CSV table of C-alpha atoms in Angstrom, one decimal:
chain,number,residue,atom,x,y,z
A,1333,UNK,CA,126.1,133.9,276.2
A,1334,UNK,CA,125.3,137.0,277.7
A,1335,UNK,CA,121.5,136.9,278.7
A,1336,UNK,CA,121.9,132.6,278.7
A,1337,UNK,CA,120.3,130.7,281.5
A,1338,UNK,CA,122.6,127.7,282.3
A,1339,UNK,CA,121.4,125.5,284.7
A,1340,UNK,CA,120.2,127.5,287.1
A,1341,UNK,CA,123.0,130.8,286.6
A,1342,UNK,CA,122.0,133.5,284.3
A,1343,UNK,CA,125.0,135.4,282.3
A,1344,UNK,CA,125.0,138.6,283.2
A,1345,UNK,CA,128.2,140.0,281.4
A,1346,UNK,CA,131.7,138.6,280.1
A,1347,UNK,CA,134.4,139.4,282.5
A,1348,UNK,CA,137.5,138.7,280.5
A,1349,UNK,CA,139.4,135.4,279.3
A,1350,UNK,CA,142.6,133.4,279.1
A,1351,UNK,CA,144.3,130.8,278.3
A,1352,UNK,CA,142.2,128.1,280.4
A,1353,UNK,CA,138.6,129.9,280.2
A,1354,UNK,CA,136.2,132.4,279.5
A,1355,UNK,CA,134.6,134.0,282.8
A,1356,UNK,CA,131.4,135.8,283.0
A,1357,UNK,CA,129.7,137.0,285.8
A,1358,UNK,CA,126.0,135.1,286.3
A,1359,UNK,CA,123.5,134.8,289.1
A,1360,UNK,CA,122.8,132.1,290.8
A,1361,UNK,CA,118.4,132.4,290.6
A,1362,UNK,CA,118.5,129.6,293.6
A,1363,UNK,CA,120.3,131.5,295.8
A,1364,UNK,CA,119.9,134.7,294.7
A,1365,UNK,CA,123.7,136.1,294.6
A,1366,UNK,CA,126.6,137.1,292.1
A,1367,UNK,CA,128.7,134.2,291.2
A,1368,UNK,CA,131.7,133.6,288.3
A,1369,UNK,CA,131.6,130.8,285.9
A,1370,UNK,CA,134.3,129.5,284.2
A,1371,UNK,CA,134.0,127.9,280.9
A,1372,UNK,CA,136.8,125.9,279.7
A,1373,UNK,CA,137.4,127.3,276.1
A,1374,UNK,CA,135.8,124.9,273.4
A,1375,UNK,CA,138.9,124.1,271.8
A,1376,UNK,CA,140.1,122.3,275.1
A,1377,UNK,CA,137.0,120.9,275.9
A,1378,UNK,CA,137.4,117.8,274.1
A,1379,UNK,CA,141.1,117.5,274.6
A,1380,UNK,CA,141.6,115.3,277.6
A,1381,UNK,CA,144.2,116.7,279.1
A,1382,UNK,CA,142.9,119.8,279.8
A,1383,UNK,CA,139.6,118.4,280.7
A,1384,UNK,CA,141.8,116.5,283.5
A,1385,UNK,CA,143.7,119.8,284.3
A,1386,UNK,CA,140.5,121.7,284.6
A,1387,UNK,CA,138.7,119.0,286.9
A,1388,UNK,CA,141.9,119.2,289.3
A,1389,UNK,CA,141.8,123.1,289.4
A,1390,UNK,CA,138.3,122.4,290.7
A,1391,UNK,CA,139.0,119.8,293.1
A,1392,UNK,CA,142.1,121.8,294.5
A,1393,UNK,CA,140.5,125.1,294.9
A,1394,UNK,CA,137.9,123.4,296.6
A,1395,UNK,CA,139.6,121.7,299.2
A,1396,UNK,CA,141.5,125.5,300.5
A,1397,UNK,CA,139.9,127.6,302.3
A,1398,UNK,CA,141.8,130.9,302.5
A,1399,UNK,CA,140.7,134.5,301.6
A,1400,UNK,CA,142.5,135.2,298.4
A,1401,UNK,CA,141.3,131.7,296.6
A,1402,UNK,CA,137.6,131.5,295.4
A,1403,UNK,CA,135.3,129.5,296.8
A,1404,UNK,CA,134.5,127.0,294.1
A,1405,UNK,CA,130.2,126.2,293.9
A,1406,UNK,CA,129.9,123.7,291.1
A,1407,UNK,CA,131.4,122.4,288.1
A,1408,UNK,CA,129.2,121.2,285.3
A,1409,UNK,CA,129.0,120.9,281.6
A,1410,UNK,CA,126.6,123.6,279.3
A,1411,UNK,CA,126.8,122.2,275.8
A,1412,UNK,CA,129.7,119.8,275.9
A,1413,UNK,CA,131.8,122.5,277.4
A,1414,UNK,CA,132.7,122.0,281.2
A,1415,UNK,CA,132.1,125.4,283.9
A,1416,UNK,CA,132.7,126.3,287.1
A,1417,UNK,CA,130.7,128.1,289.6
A,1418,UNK,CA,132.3,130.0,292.0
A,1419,UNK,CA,132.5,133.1,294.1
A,1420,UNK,CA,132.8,136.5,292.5
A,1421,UNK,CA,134.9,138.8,294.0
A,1422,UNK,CA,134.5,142.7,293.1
A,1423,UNK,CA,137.9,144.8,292.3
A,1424,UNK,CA,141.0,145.1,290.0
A,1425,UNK,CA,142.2,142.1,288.1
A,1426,UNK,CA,145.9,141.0,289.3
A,1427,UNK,CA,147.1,143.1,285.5
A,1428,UNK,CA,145.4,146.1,286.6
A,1429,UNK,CA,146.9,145.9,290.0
A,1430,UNK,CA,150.2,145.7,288.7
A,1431,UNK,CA,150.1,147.8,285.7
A,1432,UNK,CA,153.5,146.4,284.1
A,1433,UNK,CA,155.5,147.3,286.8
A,1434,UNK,CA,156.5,145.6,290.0
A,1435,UNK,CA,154.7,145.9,293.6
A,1436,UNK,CA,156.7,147.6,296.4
A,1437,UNK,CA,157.4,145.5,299.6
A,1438,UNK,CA,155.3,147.7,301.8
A,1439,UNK,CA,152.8,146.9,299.1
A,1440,UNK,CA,153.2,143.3,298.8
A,1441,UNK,CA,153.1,142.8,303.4
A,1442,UNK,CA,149.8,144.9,302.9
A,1443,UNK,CA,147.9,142.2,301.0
A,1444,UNK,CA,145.4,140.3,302.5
């Protein structure tokens, strides 16, 4: 994927994966800035379900506006397989912030 053009977001570089998707960080050649996409893994993408799951992420996240939930761009479909476009944000992943063990309360109150 890396290198792809889809739509109008080039892959730039895999960012990591999970259970509900593969994210890679693209850029958006329309507006010229850093987005994520989210691809629902292949697997799922023809299972219902989580095709109905995924939409309804999409639709919830982009109803809140708060500053620790993504702004979601766009949802689509590259090659049968349903994405996401949304906002990138730079810094550590939620596992690298906790590192296996638990956040202090003085920790936790400083969060954003």
């Amino acid at each position: 994927m890396i290198g792809k053009t889809i739509s109008h977001y080039r892959i730039v570089e895999k960012l990591g994966s999970g259970g509900m998707g593969v994210v890679y960080k693209a850029e958006d050649t329309r507006l010229c800035r850093n987005v994520a996409l989210k691809f629902l893994p292949e697997d799922y993408a023809k299972d219902r379900g989580a095709l109905e799951r995924f939409q309804r992420e999409a639709r919830a996240a982009s109803s809140l506006n708060h500053p620790n939930i993504c702004v979601i761009y766009d949802i689509d479909e590259y090659d049968e397989r349903p994405f996401l476009a949304m906002e990138l944000l730079e810094g550590q992943t939620l596992g690298e912030r906790v590192a296996g063990k638990p956040l202090k309360t003085d920790e936790l109150v400083a969060l954003p």
